[in-house]
Structure formats: structure tokens, C-alpha cells
């Protein structure tokens, strides 16, 4: 146990968990969450991926769509187990029940969609054929240029064409139509678009994850109990990278398409953002770190006065002094203000939690600064941030913030492309400029707008998703019962 973590008297806390042999079933990939589940097939695909328990994920992309369809059809007609045995010789990896079951569900979904299409074939289009054709043409060109197509982009394009071609209809019921997800879903389904994403390896948890989690909770609990630390003085901070072109990995594309070009997919230009949030759910001002040796790399944009704007050679806070500046300029003033607000003494102990990033854990300057200000600190176990780091955990602030940025960029790119398409006679030659000169001030505005939006979320949920808040709540309840 780190000498900086616990300086408390002996307490009646649960004993640390002793390591026990782990089983392969404990080595599960983190679940993937999708914020815009437009189609049932994508939900089935996500559920299938989330339930895979093999140590090394099989390369499902080497199985053709045609073969998957055959397996799914056979499974629907003859059963999943029989399909596994029948097609195993044609598949270069062990077919699992869940995999074949997923392909069967995709086959059944295609049958349902075909039936729905035939039933609705004679129904008139909601916006009329002329407007509908214009919207579809624009979306096809947008995908041809590598742009993202999702529900928000469909609504943005529809809004422009409806205003231009039938303004009275737009004024009467335009926003009501666009507020219904069924409209964008229907249009993309008629276009034959389904949700697609590039594949990537799933992260793995340590085999002794349960042990690490329990000991991590005990370290936090010992400090909170010994010093009666309130929620407002328990803070987690973390840094995350965001792309200058924050494009989504998801887009709608023709089913069966082999290549999925997405604008900005290979974009390497990034900045780092340092976030901090208290257990009470309050979001502290952020720190933005740009990549350069001088402040000439900072965008020409007026950020809020309490934000911290910095730079390093590679935009990461690898230098000890960078994260120390954040602690000195943001975290410590916040702690002091909360002590004053709660009527606590200046010596009241606070608690900071961070991951084991080198600039955090091996930073004596940071450790001394926190100690001098009566702030204890605990580290999230290595390779466990996806489960135990509130900012990184399921539906955490980092993910919400990046999703908001991606939406901002997709809307902007769609609008830029739309304006150029309306004046160009050669759509294939259209080019939306994506230089740093153009993007940096825009990106800065998107970052501020996304942060303001993030503040409206209930950020206490991110603590609940890791189990930290419930552990502290149960511990406090136990203390109250003992006192009574």
C-alpha cells in the first residue's frame, strides 16, 4: 500500500481479498455501448459481441456476408446446434452457439423488414417523392464523400430541404416530424442503410479483478471513514484524448458494403482534455492541452476565464509540471471553496482519485502539493479504468463528451457539404477544407458547447456505475447503525 494513501488509525474494515485462482469466464471484454441504436440488427450484433467470452476474439470479418446469411437461414429452419455442426467445416474458427444465434436473428430481421416493406409499398411518402428523393440523393453524396450518416445528420439535411422546398409544411409540422426517430429510421431503411462500425480488439480485465476492486474500495473507504470526508471533497480526475476531427466510427451504409470510408477516420491530430468531477456530481473546469512547444498552437478563441489552456510537445501531460499546474489552478481552489461553503476547517481532509498514469503516480511534486493541502490520493488499479474509473466507465463523462463533439462535427460537415453541393456542377470534385487554420477555432467552440451540455447531465451516475458511491453509502450507513 502506497505510503501516501493511508495515514489513518486501525479501523474495523473488511479484510483485503486474498487472491484466488481465476477462471477463463472472468476474463471478459468490456461491453460496447451504442447511443443511437437505429436498427434491431445492430442491437443483436452488439449483444452478440458483448456475450463473447473467449480469451482471444475470433476474426469474424473473414466470414463472408453470404455465408453468414446461409448459416442464419439454416439455423432458423433447422435449429442452431444443427447449423453449427453443418457449417463448422466451412468456418476457420470454432462456431459458438451465440454466434450462430446472432446470425439467425439477423436472418429473421431481414425477413421482417422485407415483409414490412411489402406491406408499406403503396403508402405515400411522408414528405412527398420530390423532397424525399432530394434528401436521399444528398445523403448518398455525403457518404460518397466519407461523411457520417446518422439520425441527427438525416434530420439536419431534411430540415434544410423541407424549409427550401415546402416552407409552409415545415412551419406547420416540420419539427414535429423531425422529433420522431421513426422518420429517420424509415428513410435510412428505405435507402438500404444499416449501422456499421470498424472492428477493434476488446480490452481485457485482469484475472484478479475482483481482488483489485475490493482492495481499491477498501483504500477509499478507510480514508472516507477515518476523516469523514463529504461527497464534495471526493474528486476523480483523468485526461483523455479528443481528435481535432471528432468523427464517429459509426455511419449508416448500404448493407453488405465491403469498404466503409469515413471522413477523419485516420485523423491523428488530437488534443488532451483533463476532466475532474466530485462524488457530489459537480464538474470542475477542464484543462486543454495542445501539441506544440509554444502557445502559438492555441486556437484564436476566447475560452471561459476559469479554464486552463496549456501545451506540450505531444499534447499529453507527460511532464510532471503539467498535471501539477492543473492541481494547483483547478483542484486545490475547488477544494478550498468547498471547505468554505460547507463551513469546514481549512485542514479538512479531501480525497483525490486518479489512474496509474506515470505523470500521476510517479510525480513527487504532485504528491507533495496534495499533502501540503491536506488532500489524500488513491490510484485506480492498472487495466481497470474501464470498470473502476468513473470518468472512463460505462456512459461516463469522457464518452458523453466525445459523443457530443462527434455530433457537432457531423452536423457542421454535413452543412458545409450541403452548401457546396448546391452551387457545384461537379459533386465528385467537392472538397471541404479540414486544415488546422479552419478547424481549430471551430473545434474550440464545439469543446465549450459540449462541456456546457455535459454539465447538464447527472454526473453522480458515473460514480454509481463503478460501485464506488454505493460502497461509500453502505459504509456510512453501517457507521450510523453502530453509533445508534
Coordinates of C-alpha atoms in Angstrom, one line a residue:
X1 CA 0.0 0.0 0.0
X2 CA 1.4 3.4 -1.0
X3 CA 2.6 5.4 1.9
X4 CA 0.8 8.4 0.6
X5 CA -2.6 6.7 0.6
X6 CA -3.4 5.7 4.1
X7 CA -2.2 7.5 7.2
X8 CA -5.1 6.5 9.5
X9 CA -5.6 4.6 12.7
X10 CA -6.5 0.9 12.6
X11 CA -10.2 0.5 11.6
X12 CA -12.8 -2.2 11.6
X13 CA -12.9 -2.5 7.8
X14 CA -13.3 -5.7 5.7
X15 CA -10.0 -7.5 5.2
X16 CA -8.5 -7.2 1.7
X17 CA -9.5 -10.0 -0.6
X18 CA -6.9 -12.8 -0.9
X19 CA -6.1 -13.7 -4.5
X20 CA -7.8 -16.8 -5.7
X21 CA -7.3 -18.7 -8.9
X22 CA -9.4 -17.2 -11.6
X23 CA -11.4 -18.9 -14.3
X24 CA -11.4 -18.1 -18.0
X25 CA -15.0 -16.8 -17.6
X26 CA -13.7 -13.9 -15.5
X27 CA -11.6 -12.6 -18.5
X28 CA -14.5 -10.8 -20.3
X29 CA -14.3 -7.9 -22.7
X30 CA -15.9 -4.7 -21.6
X31 CA -19.4 -4.2 -23.1
X32 CA -19.8 -1.8 -26.0
X33 CA -22.5 0.9 -25.7
X34 CA -24.2 2.5 -28.7
X35 CA -26.1 5.7 -28.2
X36 CA -28.1 5.6 -31.4
X37 CA -29.4 2.0 -31.8
X38 CA -31.4 2.6 -35.1
X39 CA -31.9 -1.0 -36.1
X40 CA -32.7 -4.2 -34.3
X41 CA -29.9 -6.0 -36.2
X42 CA -27.3 -3.7 -34.7
X43 CA -28.7 -4.3 -31.2
X44 CA -28.4 -8.1 -31.9
X45 CA -24.9 -7.6 -33.2
X46 CA -23.9 -5.6 -30.1
X47 CA -25.5 -8.2 -27.8
X48 CA -23.6 -11.0 -29.6
X49 CA -20.3 -9.2 -29.2
X50 CA -20.9 -8.4 -25.6
X51 CA -21.5 -12.0 -24.7
X52 CA -18.4 -13.4 -26.3
X53 CA -16.1 -14.9 -23.6
X54 CA -13.2 -16.3 -25.5
X55 CA -9.7 -15.1 -24.4
X56 CA -8.9 -14.0 -27.9
X57 CA -11.8 -12.8 -30.1
X58 CA -12.2 -14.7 -33.4
X59 CA -11.8 -12.8 -36.6
X60 CA -15.5 -12.8 -37.6
X61 CA -14.8 -10.4 -40.6
X62 CA -13.2 -13.2 -42.6
X63 CA -16.6 -14.9 -42.9
X64 CA -18.5 -13.5 -45.9
X65 CA -21.9 -11.9 -45.6
X66 CA -23.3 -14.6 -47.9
X67 CA -22.1 -17.4 -45.7
X68 CA -23.4 -15.7 -42.6
X69 CA -26.8 -15.4 -44.3
X70 CA -26.7 -19.1 -45.2
X71 CA -25.9 -20.1 -41.7
X72 CA -28.6 -17.9 -40.3
X73 CA -31.2 -19.2 -42.7
X74 CA -30.2 -22.9 -41.9
X75 CA -30.4 -22.2 -38.2
X76 CA -33.8 -20.6 -38.5
X77 CA -35.1 -23.6 -40.3
X78 CA -33.3 -26.5 -38.6
X79 CA -32.0 -25.2 -35.3
X80 CA -28.9 -23.5 -34.0
X81 CA -27.0 -26.7 -33.0
X82 CA -27.6 -28.4 -36.2
X83 CA -26.4 -25.3 -38.1
X84 CA -23.2 -25.3 -36.1
X85 CA -22.4 -28.9 -37.0
X86 CA -23.4 -28.5 -40.6
X87 CA -21.2 -25.4 -41.3
X88 CA -18.3 -25.9 -38.9
X89 CA -16.1 -27.3 -41.7
X90 CA -16.6 -24.0 -43.7
X91 CA -15.7 -21.7 -40.8
X92 CA -12.0 -21.2 -39.8
X93 CA -12.8 -20.8 -36.1
X94 CA -15.0 -22.7 -33.6
X95 CA -18.6 -21.7 -34.1
X96 CA -20.3 -20.7 -30.9
X97 CA -24.0 -21.1 -30.1
X98 CA -24.2 -17.3 -29.5
X99 CA -22.6 -16.5 -32.9
X100 CA -25.0 -18.7 -34.9
X101 CA -27.9 -17.5 -32.8
X102 CA -27.0 -13.9 -33.7
X103 CA -26.8 -14.8 -37.4
X104 CA -30.2 -16.5 -37.2
X105 CA -31.7 -13.3 -35.6
X106 CA -30.2 -11.2 -38.5
X107 CA -31.9 -13.5 -41.0
X108 CA -35.2 -13.3 -39.2
X109 CA -34.9 -9.5 -39.0
X110 CA -34.3 -9.4 -42.8
X111 CA -37.5 -11.4 -43.3
X112 CA -39.4 -9.0 -41.1
X113 CA -38.0 -5.9 -42.9
X114 CA -38.9 -7.4 -46.3
X115 CA -42.5 -8.1 -45.1
X116 CA -42.8 -4.6 -43.7
X117 CA -41.5 -3.1 -47.0
X118 CA -44.1 -5.1 -49.0
X119 CA -46.9 -4.1 -46.7
X120 CA -45.9 -0.4 -46.9
X121 CA -45.0 -0.3 -50.6
X122 CA -48.2 1.5 -51.6
X123 CA -48.1 4.0 -48.7
X124 CA -47.4 7.6 -49.8
X125 CA -44.1 9.2 -48.6
X126 CA -44.5 11.5 -45.7
X127 CA -42.7 14.4 -47.3
X128 CA -43.6 13.6 -50.9
X129 CA -41.5 11.9 -53.5
X130 CA -39.6 15.1 -54.7
X131 CA -38.4 16.1 -51.3
X132 CA -37.6 12.5 -50.3
X133 CA -35.6 11.9 -53.5
X134 CA -33.5 15.1 -52.8
X135 CA -32.8 14.1 -49.2
X136 CA -31.7 10.6 -50.3
X137 CA -29.5 12.0 -53.1
X138 CA -27.8 14.3 -50.6
X139 CA -27.2 11.5 -48.1
X140 CA -25.8 9.2 -50.8
X141 CA -23.4 12.0 -51.9
X142 CA -22.5 12.7 -48.2
X143 CA -21.5 9.1 -47.8
X144 CA -19.6 9.2 -51.1
X145 CA -17.5 12.0 -49.6
X146 CA -16.8 9.9 -46.5
X147 CA -19.2 11.9 -44.2
X148 CA -21.1 10.3 -41.3
X149 CA -24.7 9.5 -41.8
X150 CA -26.8 9.0 -38.7
X151 CA -30.2 10.1 -37.3
X152 CA -29.0 13.6 -36.4
X153 CA -27.5 14.2 -39.9
X154 CA -30.6 12.9 -41.6
X155 CA -32.8 15.3 -39.6
X156 CA -30.4 18.2 -40.4
X157 CA -30.5 17.5 -44.1
X158 CA -34.2 17.0 -44.1
X159 CA -34.7 20.3 -42.3
X160 CA -32.9 22.3 -44.9
X161 CA -34.6 20.7 -47.9
X162 CA -38.1 20.9 -46.3
X163 CA -37.5 24.6 -45.5
X164 CA -36.4 25.3 -49.1
X165 CA -39.0 23.2 -51.0
X166 CA -42.1 23.4 -48.7
X167 CA -41.6 26.1 -46.1
X168 CA -45.3 26.2 -45.2
X169 CA -45.2 22.4 -44.4
X170 CA -42.1 22.9 -42.3
X171 CA -43.7 25.7 -40.3
X172 CA -46.9 23.7 -39.7
X173 CA -45.4 20.3 -38.7
X174 CA -41.7 20.2 -39.7
X175 CA -40.2 20.0 -36.2
X176 CA -42.8 17.5 -35.0
X177 CA -41.9 15.2 -37.9
X178 CA -38.2 15.5 -37.1
X179 CA -38.6 14.9 -33.4
X180 CA -39.7 11.3 -34.1
X181 CA -36.9 8.8 -34.6
X182 CA -39.2 6.7 -36.7
X183 CA -38.8 9.2 -39.6
X184 CA -35.0 8.9 -39.9
X185 CA -35.2 5.2 -39.3
X186 CA -37.7 4.7 -42.1
X187 CA -35.8 6.8 -44.6
X188 CA -32.5 5.0 -43.9
X189 CA -34.2 1.7 -44.1
X190 CA -35.7 2.5 -47.5
X191 CA -32.2 3.6 -48.6
X192 CA -30.9 0.2 -47.5
X193 CA -28.6 1.7 -44.9
X194 CA -27.6 -0.2 -41.8
X195 CA -25.4 0.8 -39.0
X196 CA -21.7 -0.2 -39.4
X197 CA -18.5 0.2 -37.5
X198 CA -14.9 -0.8 -37.9
X199 CA -13.7 -3.6 -35.6
X200 CA -11.2 -3.3 -32.9
X201 CA -9.8 -5.6 -30.2
X202 CA -11.8 -5.8 -26.9
X203 CA -10.0 -4.7 -23.7
X204 CA -9.4 -7.3 -21.1
X205 CA -9.7 -7.1 -17.3
X206 CA -7.0 -8.6 -15.1
X207 CA -7.8 -12.1 -13.9
X208 CA -7.7 -11.0 -10.3
X209 CA -10.1 -8.1 -11.0
X210 CA -12.4 -8.9 -8.1
X211 CA -9.5 -8.8 -5.7
X212 CA -8.2 -5.5 -7.1
X213 CA -11.6 -3.9 -7.0
X214 CA -12.3 -4.9 -3.4
X215 CA -8.9 -3.6 -2.2
X216 CA -9.4 -0.4 -4.2
X217 CA -12.8 0.2 -2.4
X218 CA -11.2 -0.6 1.0
X219 CA -8.5 2.1 0.4
X220 CA -11.1 4.7 -0.4
X221 CA -13.4 3.5 2.5
X222 CA -10.6 3.7 5.1
X223 CA -9.9 7.3 4.2
X224 CA -13.5 8.4 4.0
X225 CA -14.4 6.8 7.3
X226 CA -11.3 8.0 9.2
X227 CA -11.7 11.6 8.1
X228 CA -15.5 11.8 7.5
X229 CA -14.8 13.1 4.0
X230 CA -18.0 14.6 2.4
X231 CA -19.0 13.9 -1.2
X232 CA -18.0 17.4 -2.3
X233 CA -14.4 16.7 -1.3
X234 CA -14.0 13.4 -3.1
X235 CA -12.7 14.1 -6.6
X236 CA -11.7 12.0 -9.5
X237 CA -9.6 13.4 -12.4
X238 CA -8.5 12.0 -15.7
X239 CA -7.1 13.0 -19.1
X240 CA -8.5 11.8 -22.4
X241 CA -7.6 12.5 -26.0
X242 CA -10.0 14.0 -28.4
X243 CA -9.5 14.3 -32.2
X244 CA -9.4 17.7 -34.0
X245 CA -11.8 16.0 -36.4
X246 CA -14.1 14.2 -33.9
X247 CA -15.7 11.9 -36.4
X248 CA -17.8 8.9 -35.3
X249 CA -16.8 5.4 -36.0
X250 CA -20.4 4.6 -36.9
X251 CA -22.2 5.5 -40.0
X252 CA -25.2 4.3 -42.0
X253 CA -24.1 2.4 -45.2
X254 CA -25.6 0.0 -47.7
X255 CA -25.9 -3.4 -46.2
X256 CA -23.1 -5.7 -47.4
X257 CA -20.7 -2.9 -48.3
X258 CA -17.1 -4.1 -48.1
X259 CA -15.5 -0.7 -47.7
X260 CA -16.7 2.0 -45.3
X261 CA -14.7 5.2 -45.9
X262 CA -15.4 7.8 -43.2
X263 CA -14.0 11.3 -43.2
X264 CA -11.4 11.8 -40.5
X265 CA -11.2 8.0 -39.7
X266 CA -7.4 8.1 -40.0
X267 CA -7.1 11.5 -38.3
X268 CA -4.2 11.7 -35.9
X269 CA -4.3 15.3 -34.8
X270 CA -5.5 15.4 -31.2
X271 CA -5.6 17.5 -28.0
X272 CA -5.9 16.2 -24.5
X273 CA -8.6 17.3 -22.0
X274 CA -8.3 16.9 -18.3
X275 CA -11.6 16.5 -16.5
X276 CA -12.4 16.3 -12.8
X277 CA -15.8 15.5 -11.1
X278 CA -16.7 15.3 -7.5
X279 CA -18.8 12.5 -5.9
X280 CA -21.5 15.1 -5.5
X281 CA -21.7 15.3 -9.3
X282 CA -20.1 18.7 -9.8
X283 CA -17.9 19.1 -12.9
X284 CA -14.7 21.1 -12.3
X285 CA -13.3 23.4 -15.0
X286 CA -11.2 21.5 -17.6
X287 CA -7.7 21.8 -18.9
X288 CA -7.0 21.6 -22.6
X289 CA -3.5 20.5 -23.8
X290 CA -2.5 21.3 -27.4
X291 CA 0.5 19.9 -29.1
X292 CA 3.4 22.3 -29.7
X293 CA 6.4 23.9 -28.0
X294 CA 4.8 27.4 -27.8
X295 CA 1.4 28.9 -27.1
X296 CA 1.2 29.8 -30.8
X297 CA -0.6 26.4 -31.1
X298 CA -3.5 27.7 -29.0
X299 CA -6.6 28.4 -31.1
X300 CA -7.7 32.0 -31.5
X301 CA -10.7 31.6 -29.3
X302 CA -11.8 33.1 -26.0
X303 CA -12.3 30.3 -23.6
X304 CA -14.0 30.7 -20.2
X305 CA -11.8 32.5 -17.8
X306 CA -11.6 29.6 -15.3
X307 CA -10.4 27.1 -18.0
X308 CA -6.7 26.1 -18.1
X309 CA -5.1 26.1 -21.6
X310 CA -1.7 24.6 -22.0
X311 CA 0.6 22.8 -24.4
X312 CA 3.2 20.1 -24.6
X313 CA 5.3 18.6 -27.4
X314 CA 2.8 15.7 -27.9
X315 CA -0.4 17.2 -26.3
X316 CA -0.2 14.7 -23.4
X317 CA 0.5 15.7 -19.8
X318 CA 3.6 13.5 -19.7
X319 CA 5.6 16.2 -17.9
X320 CA 5.1 16.2 -14.1
X321 CA 4.7 20.0 -14.1
X322 CA 1.6 19.9 -16.5
X323 CA -0.6 17.9 -14.1
X324 CA 0.7 19.9 -11.1
X325 CA -0.5 23.1 -12.8
X326 CA -4.0 21.6 -13.1
X327 CA -4.0 20.5 -9.4
X328 CA -2.7 23.9 -8.3
X329 CA -5.0 26.0 -10.6
X330 CA -8.2 23.9 -10.6
X331 CA -8.4 21.1 -8.0
X332 CA -7.0 22.9 -4.9
X333 CA -9.0 26.1 -5.4
X334 CA -12.1 24.0 -5.8
X335 CA -11.4 22.0 -2.5
X336 CA -10.8 25.3 -0.6
X337 CA -14.0 26.8 -1.9
X338 CA -16.0 23.7 -0.9
X339 CA -14.5 23.7 2.6
X340 CA -15.6 27.3 3.0
X341 CA -19.0 26.6 1.5
X342 CA -19.6 23.7 3.9
X343 CA -18.3 25.5 6.9
X344 CA -15.3 23.1 7.4
X345 CA -11.9 23.9 8.6
X346 CA -9.0 24.6 6.2
X347 CA -7.4 21.4 7.4
X348 CA -10.4 19.2 6.5
X349 CA -9.0 16.2 4.5
X350 CA -10.1 15.8 0.9
X351 CA -9.6 12.8 -1.4
X352 CA -8.4 12.7 -5.0
X353 CA -8.6 9.6 -7.1
X354 CA -6.7 9.1 -10.4
X355 CA -5.3 6.3 -12.6
X356 CA -1.8 4.9 -12.6
X357 CA -0.6 7.1 -15.5
X358 CA 3.1 7.9 -15.0
X359 CA 2.6 11.6 -14.7
X360 CA 0.2 10.9 -11.8
X361 CA 1.7 8.0 -9.9
X362 CA 5.4 8.8 -10.2
X363 CA 5.0 12.5 -9.6
X364 CA 6.6 13.5 -6.3
X365 CA 5.9 17.2 -7.0
X366 CA 2.1 16.4 -7.3
X367 CA 2.2 14.2 -4.2
X368 CA 3.8 16.9 -2.0
X369 CA 1.5 19.6 -3.3
X370 CA -1.6 17.5 -2.4
X371 CA -0.1 16.5 1.0
X372 CA 0.6 20.2 1.8
X373 CA -3.1 21.0 1.2
X374 CA -4.4 18.0 3.2
X375 CA -5.5 16.0 0.2
X376 CA -5.1 12.2 0.2
X377 CA -5.0 10.3 -3.0
X378 CA -5.7 6.8 -4.2
X379 CA -5.0 5.1 -7.6
X380 CA -7.3 3.1 -9.8
X381 CA -5.8 -0.3 -10.3
X382 CA -4.0 -0.7 -13.7
X383 CA -6.0 -2.0 -16.6
X384 CA -9.3 -1.5 -14.6
X385 CA -10.1 2.1 -15.6
X386 CA -13.0 1.0 -17.8
X387 CA -14.7 -0.5 -14.8
X388 CA -13.4 1.5 -11.8
X389 CA -12.6 5.0 -13.2
X390 CA -15.9 7.0 -13.1
X391 CA -14.8 9.3 -15.9
X392 CA -14.0 6.3 -18.1
X393 CA -16.6 3.9 -17.0
X394 CA -19.8 2.9 -18.8
X395 CA -21.7 6.1 -20.0
X396 CA -19.1 8.2 -18.2
X397 CA -18.3 11.9 -18.8
X398 CA -15.5 11.1 -21.2
X399 CA -17.8 9.1 -23.5
X400 CA -20.6 11.6 -23.3
X401 CA -18.3 14.5 -24.1
X402 CA -16.8 12.7 -27.2
X403 CA -20.2 11.8 -28.4
X404 CA -21.3 15.4 -28.2
X405 CA -18.2 16.5 -30.1
X406 CA -18.8 14.0 -32.8
X407 CA -22.4 15.2 -33.3
X408 CA -21.1 18.8 -33.6
X409 CA -18.6 17.9 -36.3
X410 CA -21.1 15.7 -38.2
X411 CA -23.6 18.5 -38.3
X412 CA -21.0 21.0 -39.4
X413 CA -19.5 18.8 -42.1
X414 CA -23.0 18.0 -43.4
X415 CA -23.9 21.6 -43.6
X416 CA -20.6 22.6 -45.3
X417 CA -21.1 19.8 -47.9
X418 CA -24.7 20.7 -48.5
X419 CA -23.8 24.3 -49.3
X420 CA -21.1 23.3 -51.7
X421 CA -23.3 20.7 -53.4
X422 CA -25.9 23.4 -54.0
X423 CA -23.5 25.5 -56.0
X424 CA -21.3 22.9 -57.6
X425 CA -21.8 21.3 -61.0
X426 CA -19.2 18.6 -60.3
X427 CA -20.2 16.9 -57.0
X428 CA -17.3 14.5 -57.2
X429 CA -14.8 17.4 -57.0
X430 CA -16.2 18.9 -53.9
X431 CA -13.7 19.3 -51.0
X432 CA -14.5 20.5 -47.5
X433 CA -11.3 22.2 -46.1
X434 CA -10.1 20.5 -42.9
X435 CA -6.9 22.4 -42.2
X436 CA -6.0 23.4 -38.6
X437 CA -6.5 27.0 -39.5
X438 CA -10.1 26.3 -40.3
X439 CA -10.8 23.6 -37.7
X440 CA -9.1 24.9 -34.5
X441 CA -11.4 27.8 -33.7
X442 CA -14.4 25.7 -34.7
X443 CA -13.2 22.8 -32.6
X444 CA -12.7 25.2 -29.6
X445 CA -16.3 26.3 -29.9
X446 CA -17.5 22.7 -30.1
X447 CA -15.5 21.8 -27.0
X448 CA -17.1 24.7 -25.0
X449 CA -20.6 23.8 -26.2
X450 CA -20.0 20.1 -25.4
X451 CA -18.7 21.0 -21.9
X452 CA -21.8 23.2 -21.2
X453 CA -24.0 20.4 -22.3
X454 CA -22.1 17.9 -20.2
X455 CA -22.7 20.0 -17.1
X456 CA -26.4 19.3 -17.5
X457 CA -26.0 15.6 -17.1
X458 CA -26.3 13.8 -13.7
X459 CA -22.7 13.0 -13.2
X460 CA -23.3 11.2 -10.0
X461 CA -24.3 8.3 -12.2
X462 CA -20.8 7.7 -13.3
X463 CA -19.8 7.0 -9.7
X464 CA -22.7 4.6 -9.3
X465 CA -21.6 2.7 -12.4
X466 CA -18.3 1.8 -10.8
X467 CA -19.8 0.8 -7.5
X468 CA -17.7 3.4 -5.6
X469 CA -20.7 5.6 -4.4
X470 CA -22.7 2.6 -3.2
X471 CA -19.7 1.2 -1.3
X472 CA -19.3 4.6 0.5
X473 CA -23.0 4.9 1.1
X474 CA -23.2 1.4 2.6
X475 CA -20.1 2.1 4.8
X476 CA -21.6 5.4 6.1
X477 CA -24.9 3.6 6.8
X478 CA -23.1 0.9 8.8
X479 CA -21.3 3.7 10.8
X480 CA -24.7 5.3 11.6
X481 CA -26.1 2.0 12.8
X482 CA -23.1 1.4 15.1
X483 CA -23.4 4.9 16.5
X484 CA -27.2 4.5 17.1

